[in-house]
XYZ file of C-alpha atoms in Angstrom:
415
model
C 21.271 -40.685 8.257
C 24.422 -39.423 9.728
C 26.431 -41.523 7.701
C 24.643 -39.251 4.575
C 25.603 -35.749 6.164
C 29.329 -36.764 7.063
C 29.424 -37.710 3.292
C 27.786 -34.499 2.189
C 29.768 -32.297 4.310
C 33.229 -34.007 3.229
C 32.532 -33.812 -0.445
C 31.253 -30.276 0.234
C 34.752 -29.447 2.325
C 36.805 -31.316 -0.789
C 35.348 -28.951 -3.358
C 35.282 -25.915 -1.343
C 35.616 -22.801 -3.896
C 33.425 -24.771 -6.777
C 30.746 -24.723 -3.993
C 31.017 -21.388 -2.715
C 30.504 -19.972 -6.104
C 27.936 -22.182 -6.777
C 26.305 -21.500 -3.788
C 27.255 -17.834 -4.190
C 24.982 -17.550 -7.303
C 21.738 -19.183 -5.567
C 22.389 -16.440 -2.823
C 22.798 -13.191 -5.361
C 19.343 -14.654 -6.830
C 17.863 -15.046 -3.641
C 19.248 -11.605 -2.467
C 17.934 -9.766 -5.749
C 14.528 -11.435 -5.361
C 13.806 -9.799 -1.310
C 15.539 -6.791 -2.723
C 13.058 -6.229 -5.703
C 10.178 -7.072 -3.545
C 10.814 -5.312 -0.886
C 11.462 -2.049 -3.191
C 8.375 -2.958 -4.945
C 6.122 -3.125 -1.647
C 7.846 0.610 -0.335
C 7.068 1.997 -3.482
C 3.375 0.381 -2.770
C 2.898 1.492 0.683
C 4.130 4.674 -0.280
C 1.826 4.907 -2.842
C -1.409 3.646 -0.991
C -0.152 6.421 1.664
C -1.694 8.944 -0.961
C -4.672 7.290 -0.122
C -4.903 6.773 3.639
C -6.136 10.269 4.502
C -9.271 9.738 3.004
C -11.715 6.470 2.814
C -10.933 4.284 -0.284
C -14.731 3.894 -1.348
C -15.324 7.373 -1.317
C -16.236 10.429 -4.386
C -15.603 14.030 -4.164
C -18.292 16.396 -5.872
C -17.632 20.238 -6.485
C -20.026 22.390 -8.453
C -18.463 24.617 -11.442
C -19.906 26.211 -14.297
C -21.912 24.562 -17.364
C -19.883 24.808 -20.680
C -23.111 23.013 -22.979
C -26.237 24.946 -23.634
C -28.836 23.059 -22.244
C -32.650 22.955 -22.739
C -32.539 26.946 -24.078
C -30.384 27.772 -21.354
C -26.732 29.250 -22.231
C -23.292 27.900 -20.962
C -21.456 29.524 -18.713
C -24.542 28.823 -15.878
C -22.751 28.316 -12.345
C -23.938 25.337 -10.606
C -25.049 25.438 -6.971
C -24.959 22.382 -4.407
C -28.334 23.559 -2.016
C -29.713 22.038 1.302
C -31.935 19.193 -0.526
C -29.777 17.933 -2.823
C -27.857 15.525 -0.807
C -30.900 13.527 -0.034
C -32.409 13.740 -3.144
C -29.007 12.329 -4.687
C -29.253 9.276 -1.438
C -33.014 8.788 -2.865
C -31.531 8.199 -6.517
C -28.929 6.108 -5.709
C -28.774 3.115 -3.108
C -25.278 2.768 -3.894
C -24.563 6.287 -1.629
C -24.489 5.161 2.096
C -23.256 8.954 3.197
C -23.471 12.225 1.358
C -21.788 14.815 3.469
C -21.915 18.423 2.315
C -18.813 20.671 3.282
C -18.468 24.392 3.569
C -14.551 25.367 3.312
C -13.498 29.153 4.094
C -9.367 29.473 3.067
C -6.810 31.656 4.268
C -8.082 32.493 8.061
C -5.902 33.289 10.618
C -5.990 31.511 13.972
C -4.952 32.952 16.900
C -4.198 32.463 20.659
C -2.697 35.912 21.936
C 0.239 36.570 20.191
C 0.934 33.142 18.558
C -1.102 32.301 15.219
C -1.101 30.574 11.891
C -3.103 30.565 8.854
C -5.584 27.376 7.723
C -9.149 27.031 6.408
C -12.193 26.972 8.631
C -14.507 23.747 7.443
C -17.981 23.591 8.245
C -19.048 19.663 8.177
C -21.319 17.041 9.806
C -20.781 14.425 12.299
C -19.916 11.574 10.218
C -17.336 13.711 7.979
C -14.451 11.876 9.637
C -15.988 8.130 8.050
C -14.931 10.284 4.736
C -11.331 11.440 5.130
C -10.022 9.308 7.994
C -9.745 12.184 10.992
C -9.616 10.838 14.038
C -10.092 12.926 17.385
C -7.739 10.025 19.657
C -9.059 9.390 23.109
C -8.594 11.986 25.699
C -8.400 15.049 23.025
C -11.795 15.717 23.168
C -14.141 14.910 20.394
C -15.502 15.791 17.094
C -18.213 17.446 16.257
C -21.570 16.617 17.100
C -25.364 17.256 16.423
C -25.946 19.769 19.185
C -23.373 21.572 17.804
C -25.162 21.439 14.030
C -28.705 22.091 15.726
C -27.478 24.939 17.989
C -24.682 26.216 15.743
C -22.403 26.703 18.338
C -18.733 28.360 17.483
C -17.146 24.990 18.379
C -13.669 23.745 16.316
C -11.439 20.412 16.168
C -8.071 21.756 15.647
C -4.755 19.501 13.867
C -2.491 18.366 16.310
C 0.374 20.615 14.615
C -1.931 23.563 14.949
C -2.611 23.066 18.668
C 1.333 23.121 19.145
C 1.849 26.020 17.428
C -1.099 28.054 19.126
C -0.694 26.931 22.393
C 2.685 25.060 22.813
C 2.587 23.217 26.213
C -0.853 24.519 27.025
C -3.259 21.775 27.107
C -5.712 23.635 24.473
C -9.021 21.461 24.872
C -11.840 24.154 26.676
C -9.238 27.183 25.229
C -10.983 29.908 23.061
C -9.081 30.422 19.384
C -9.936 33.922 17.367
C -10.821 32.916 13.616
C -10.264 36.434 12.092
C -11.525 37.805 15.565
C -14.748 35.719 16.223
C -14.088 32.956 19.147
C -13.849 29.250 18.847
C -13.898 26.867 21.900
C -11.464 24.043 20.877
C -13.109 20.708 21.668
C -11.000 18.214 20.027
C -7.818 17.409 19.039
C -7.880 15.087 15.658
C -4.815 13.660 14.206
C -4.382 12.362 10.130
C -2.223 10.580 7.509
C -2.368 13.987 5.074
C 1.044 15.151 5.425
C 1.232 16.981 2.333
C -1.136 19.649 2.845
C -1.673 22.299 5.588
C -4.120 20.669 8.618
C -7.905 21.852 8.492
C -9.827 23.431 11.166
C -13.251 22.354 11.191
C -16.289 23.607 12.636
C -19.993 22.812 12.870
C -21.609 22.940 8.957
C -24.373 25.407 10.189
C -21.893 27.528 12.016
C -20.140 28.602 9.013
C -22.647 28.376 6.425
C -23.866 31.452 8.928
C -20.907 33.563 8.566
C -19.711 32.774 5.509
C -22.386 31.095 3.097
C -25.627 33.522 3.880
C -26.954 32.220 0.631
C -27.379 28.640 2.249
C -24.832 26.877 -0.476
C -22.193 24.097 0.109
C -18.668 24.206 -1.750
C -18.405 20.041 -2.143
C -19.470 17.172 -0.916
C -17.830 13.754 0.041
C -19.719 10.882 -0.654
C -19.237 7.555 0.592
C -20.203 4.558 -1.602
C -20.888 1.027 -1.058
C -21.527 -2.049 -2.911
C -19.457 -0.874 -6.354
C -16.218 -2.885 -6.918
C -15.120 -2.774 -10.350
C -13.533 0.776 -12.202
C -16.134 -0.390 -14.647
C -19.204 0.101 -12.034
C -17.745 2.908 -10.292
C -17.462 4.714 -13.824
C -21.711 3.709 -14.481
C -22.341 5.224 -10.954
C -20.363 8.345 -11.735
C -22.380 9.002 -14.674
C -25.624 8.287 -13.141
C -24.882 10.850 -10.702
C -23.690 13.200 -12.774
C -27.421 12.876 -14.932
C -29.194 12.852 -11.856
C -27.554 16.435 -10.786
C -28.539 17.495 -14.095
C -32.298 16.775 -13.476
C -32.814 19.506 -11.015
C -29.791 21.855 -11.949
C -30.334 21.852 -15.777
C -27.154 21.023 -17.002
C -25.902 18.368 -19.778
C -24.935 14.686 -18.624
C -22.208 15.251 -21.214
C -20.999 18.248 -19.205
C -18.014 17.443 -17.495
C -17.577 21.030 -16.578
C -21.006 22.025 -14.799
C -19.752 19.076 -11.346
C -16.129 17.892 -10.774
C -15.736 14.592 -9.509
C -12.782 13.147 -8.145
C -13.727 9.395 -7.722
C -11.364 8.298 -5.244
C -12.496 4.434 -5.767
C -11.883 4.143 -9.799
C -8.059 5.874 -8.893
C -7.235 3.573 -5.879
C -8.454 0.523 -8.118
C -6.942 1.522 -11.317
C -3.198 2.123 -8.937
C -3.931 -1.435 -7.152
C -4.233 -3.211 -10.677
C -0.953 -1.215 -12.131
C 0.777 -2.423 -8.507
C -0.351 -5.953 -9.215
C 1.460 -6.126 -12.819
C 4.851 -5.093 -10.946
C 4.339 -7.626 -8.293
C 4.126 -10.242 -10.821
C 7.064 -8.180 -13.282
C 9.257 -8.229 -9.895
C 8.345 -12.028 -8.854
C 9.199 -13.022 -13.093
C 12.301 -11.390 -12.525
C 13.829 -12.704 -9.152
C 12.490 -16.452 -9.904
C 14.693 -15.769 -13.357
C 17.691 -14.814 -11.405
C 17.569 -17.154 -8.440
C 16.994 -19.961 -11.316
C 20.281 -19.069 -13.039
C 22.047 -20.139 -9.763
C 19.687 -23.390 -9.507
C 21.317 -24.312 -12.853
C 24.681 -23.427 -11.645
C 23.886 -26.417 -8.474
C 22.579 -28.755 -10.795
C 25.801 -28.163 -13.216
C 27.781 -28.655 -9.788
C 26.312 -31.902 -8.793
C 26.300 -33.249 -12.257
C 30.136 -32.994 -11.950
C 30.117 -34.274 -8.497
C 28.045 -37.569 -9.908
C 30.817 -37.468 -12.964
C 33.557 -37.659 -10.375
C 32.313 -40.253 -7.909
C 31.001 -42.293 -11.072
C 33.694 -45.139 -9.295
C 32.295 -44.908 -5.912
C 28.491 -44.596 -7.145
C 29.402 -47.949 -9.233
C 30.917 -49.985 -6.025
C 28.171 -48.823 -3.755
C 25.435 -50.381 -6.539
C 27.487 -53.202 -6.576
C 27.255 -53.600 -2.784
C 23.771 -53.665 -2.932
C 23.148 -50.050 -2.082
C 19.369 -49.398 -3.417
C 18.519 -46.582 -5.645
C 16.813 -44.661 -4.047
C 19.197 -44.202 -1.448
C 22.257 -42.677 -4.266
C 19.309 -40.667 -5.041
C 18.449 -39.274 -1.530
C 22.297 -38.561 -0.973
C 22.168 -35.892 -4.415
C 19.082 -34.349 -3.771
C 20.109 -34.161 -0.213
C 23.291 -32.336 -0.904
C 21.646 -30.147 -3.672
C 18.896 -29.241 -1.481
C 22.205 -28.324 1.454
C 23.672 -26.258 -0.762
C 20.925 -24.652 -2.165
C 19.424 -23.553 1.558
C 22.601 -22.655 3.303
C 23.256 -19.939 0.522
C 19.815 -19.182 -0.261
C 19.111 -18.396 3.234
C 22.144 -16.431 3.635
C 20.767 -14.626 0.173
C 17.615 -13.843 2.327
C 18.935 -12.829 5.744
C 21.258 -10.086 3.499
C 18.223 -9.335 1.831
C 15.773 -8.506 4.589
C 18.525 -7.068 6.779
C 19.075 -4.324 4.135
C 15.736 -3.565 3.340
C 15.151 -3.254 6.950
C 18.092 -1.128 7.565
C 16.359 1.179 4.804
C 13.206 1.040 5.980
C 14.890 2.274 9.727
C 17.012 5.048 8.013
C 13.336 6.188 6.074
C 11.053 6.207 9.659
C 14.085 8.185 11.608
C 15.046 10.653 8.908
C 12.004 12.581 8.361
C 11.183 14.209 5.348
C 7.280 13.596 4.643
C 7.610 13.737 0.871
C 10.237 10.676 1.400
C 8.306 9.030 2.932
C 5.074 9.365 1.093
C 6.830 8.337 -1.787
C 8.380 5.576 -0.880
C 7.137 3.975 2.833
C 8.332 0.475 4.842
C 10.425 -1.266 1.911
C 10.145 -4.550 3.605
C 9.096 -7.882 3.194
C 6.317 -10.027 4.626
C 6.504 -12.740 6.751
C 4.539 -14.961 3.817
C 7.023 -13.483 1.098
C 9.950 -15.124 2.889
C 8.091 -18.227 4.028
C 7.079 -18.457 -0.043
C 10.715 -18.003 -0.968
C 11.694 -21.170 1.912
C 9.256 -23.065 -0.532
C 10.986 -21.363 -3.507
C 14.503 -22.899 -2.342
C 13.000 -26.024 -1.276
C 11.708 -26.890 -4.535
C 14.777 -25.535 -6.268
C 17.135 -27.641 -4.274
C 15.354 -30.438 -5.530
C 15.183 -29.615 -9.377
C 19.134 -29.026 -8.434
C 19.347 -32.093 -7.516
C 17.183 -34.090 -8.969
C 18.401 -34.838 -12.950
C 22.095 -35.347 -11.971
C 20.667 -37.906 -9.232
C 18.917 -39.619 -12.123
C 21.954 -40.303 -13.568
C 23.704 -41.395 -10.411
C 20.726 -44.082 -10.445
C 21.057 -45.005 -13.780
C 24.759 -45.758 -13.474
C 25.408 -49.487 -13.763
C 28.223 -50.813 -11.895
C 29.712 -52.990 -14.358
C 30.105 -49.591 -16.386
C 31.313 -47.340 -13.643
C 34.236 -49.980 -12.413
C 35.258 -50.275 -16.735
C 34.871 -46.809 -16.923
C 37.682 -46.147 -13.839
C-alpha cells in the first residue's frame, strides 16, 4: 500500500502545474456548489423568518363589508364577528383546534412619567401566544390568564423594546403603565421574531372589549388548524369557512369581500414548494460545474495512462494483476479529486460563514429578514464528501480501464 502512495505522490510531484489546474477546476466546482447552497438556504431562512412570528398552521379572519346582494339583502352590509361565533365556527369544523378572537385598539400612548411611546392595546385570550409565537421567557412574569378574562382586570404583557423605553433600568414587572391615562399593572415581559412591525401591548380580551368595544364585537380572529396538509385542502377548508360565516351573517360564499382571510398555511406551503424547485435548480447547477472539473481529472489521468503506457506494459508483463493497475488510477483520481475538492469546500463554508458572522453582528433587521444564516449543513457537506467520492472514481475509472486493457506485448512495441 505504501509502495501505491509513493508512486502516486511522485507522478503527482512530476506533473505538478497539469495537476494543480486540474485539481483547481474540481475545487472552483466544489466551491460554487457550497456557495450556491449556502446562498440558497440564507435566502430560505430569511424567508421562513417572515413566518416565525406567527404559527405555520394558522388563518387570520377579519370581518369587512358584503359587496353581493344576498337573499334580498343589499351590498355594502358590514359584517360583525360576535361572542358565539367562534364556537359555532369550532362546532362546524373539526379541522379548527383554537379560534381566538382579538380586540386591537391602534395608536395609544403608553406612559411611565415622563417617558412614553405609542403601540396598540390588544385584548386576547390565554392561548393567543400558541397563534403568533409570543413568548413571556421565564422570570418576566407571565401572560395573561383566565382570572384576568373572568375578572377583567387592567393587566398588560408589554414587548421587551417597550419595557426599555418606558422604564430603562427599572425592572418594570408589578409597575403601573397609563394607556391614554387609565392604569395597567405590567405582568409580563414577552419577547418575538416580528421585527418588522412596532411590538403589541396586550391586555385581557374582556378588559378592552369594555373600554373600547361596548357593542361586544371582535376585530379578527386567529385560528389555529390541524390535520390539513396540502394548499389543495387548506383552500376546501377556507371555503367551507367562509360558507359557514355566511349561514348566520347572510352574506354570499362567493363574497370575498364580506371576511378577509389571510391563510397563513396555503402561503408558507406554496413558499416551501417554490424553495424546493431552487434547491434542486441550485444542486443541477453545482453537480454541472463540479462535473466539468471531474472531466478535466479523467482527461488528466487518461494522459497519465498514455504516458506510462511503457511502465503499465512491463508491470503486466511482471505479473502485476489487473486489478491492482486499476486500484493505482482510481486511487490517484480519487487523491486528486479530494485534496482539491476539499480545499473547494473548506473556501466554501469559510466564506459563507464569514457572511453569515458579518449579517448576525451588523444589524439591520430588514437584512436580516431578507436574507438570514447563509450556511451550510452538516449533511450538505457530508453529501458533497459522497459527491467527490463518487466523482473521483468516475475520474478514474475509464482511463484505468484502459490501463487494464493494455497488453504488454503492445505497450513494449509501442515504446
Amino acid at each position: 500500500m505504501w509502495d501505491i502512495w509513493q508512486e502516486i505522490w511522485g507522478t503527482i510531484r512530476k506533473n505538478k502545474l497539469r495537476t494543480f489546474l486540474t485539481g483547481f477546476s474540481v475545487a472552483w466546482g466544489i466551491f460554487i456548489l457550497i456557495i450556491l447552497l449556502a446562498a440558497g438556504n440564507g435566502l430560505k431562512n430569511g424567508v421562513k423568518s417572515q413566518f416565525s412570528w406567527r404559527a405555520k398552521n394558522s388563518l387570520m379572519m377579519w370581518p369587512g363589508r358584503t359587496s353581493i346582494p344576498y337573499n334580498g339583502l343589499p351590498k355594502n352590509r358590514s359584517i360583525k364577528f360576535r361572542p358565539g361565533d367562534p364556537e359555532y365556527l369550532k362546532g362546524q369544523h373539526e379541522q379548527i383546534k383554537y379560534i381566538l378572537p382579538v380586540i386591537e385598539h391602534r395608536g395609544d400612548t403608553l406612559s411611565v412619567g415622563k417617558e412614553y411611546t405609542y403601540s396598540s392595546m390588544v385584548g386576547v385570550t390565554p392561548d393567543f401566544p400558541k397563534s403568533r409565537n409570543v413568548e413571556v421567557k421565564s422570570g418576566n412574569g407571565r401572560f395573561i390568564n383566565e382570572a384576568d378574562i373572568l375578572q377583567a382586570r387592567k393587566v398588560v404583557v408589554i414587548h421587551d423594546r417597550t419595557a426599555e423605553v418606558l422604564f430603562r433600568h427599572v425592572p418594570p414587572l408589578g409597575k403601573y403603565i397609563k394607556v391614554n391615562n387609565i392604569l395597567f399593572q405590567v405582568v409580563g415581559i414577552y419577547s418575538d421574531d416580528n421585527m418588522n412591525q412596532s411590538p403589541y401591548a396586550y391586555a385581557p380580551l374582556s378588559t378592552i372589549q369594555i373600554i373600547y368595544h361596548p357593542e361586544w364585537s371582535y376585530d379578527s380572529f386567529d385560528m389555529l388548524i390541524d390535520g390539513v396538509s396540502s394548499v389543495k385542502d387548506n383552500e376546501i377548508l377556507e371555503r367551507n369557512i367562509r360558507e359557514s360565516l355566511g349561514r348566520i351573517k347572510d352574506f354570499s360564499p362567493d363574497d370575498n369581500n364580506a371576511v378577509y382571510i389571510w391563510n397563513i398555511l396555503t402561503n408558507y406551503l406554496q413558499t416551501q414548494g417554490i424553495f424546493n424547485g431552487i434547491s434542486l435548480f441550485i444542486w443541477i447547477i453545482g453537480i454541472g460545474t463540479l462535473i466539468a472539473g471531474v472531466v478535466g481529472v479523467s482527461n488528466i489521468m487518461l494522459i497519465t495512462v498514455k504516458e506510462r503506457t511503457h511502465e503499465l506494459g512491463i508491470r503486466k508483463a511482471l505479473g502485476a494483476r489487473p486489478s491492482s493497475v486499476l486500484k493505482l488510477v482510481v486511487t490517484e483520481s480519487i487523491v486528486i479529486t479530494l485534496f482539491f475538492g476539499y480545499i473547494g469546500m473548506i473556501a466554501g463554508i469559510g466564506i459563507t460563514e464569514l457572511v453569515a458572522s458579518y449579517l448576525s453582528v451588523s444589524g439591520g433587521h430588514m437584512g436580516r429578514s431578507i436574507f438570514m444564516n447563509p450556511t451550510v449543513e452538516l449533511p450538505i457537506a457530508v453529501s458533497a464528501t459522497a459527491v467527490l467520492i463518487v466523482a473521483g472514481v468516475l475520474a478514474g475509472y475509464f482511463p484505468a480501464r484502459k490501463a487494464v486493457k493494455i497488453k504488454p506485448i503492445e505497450a513494449l512495441r509501442n515504446e
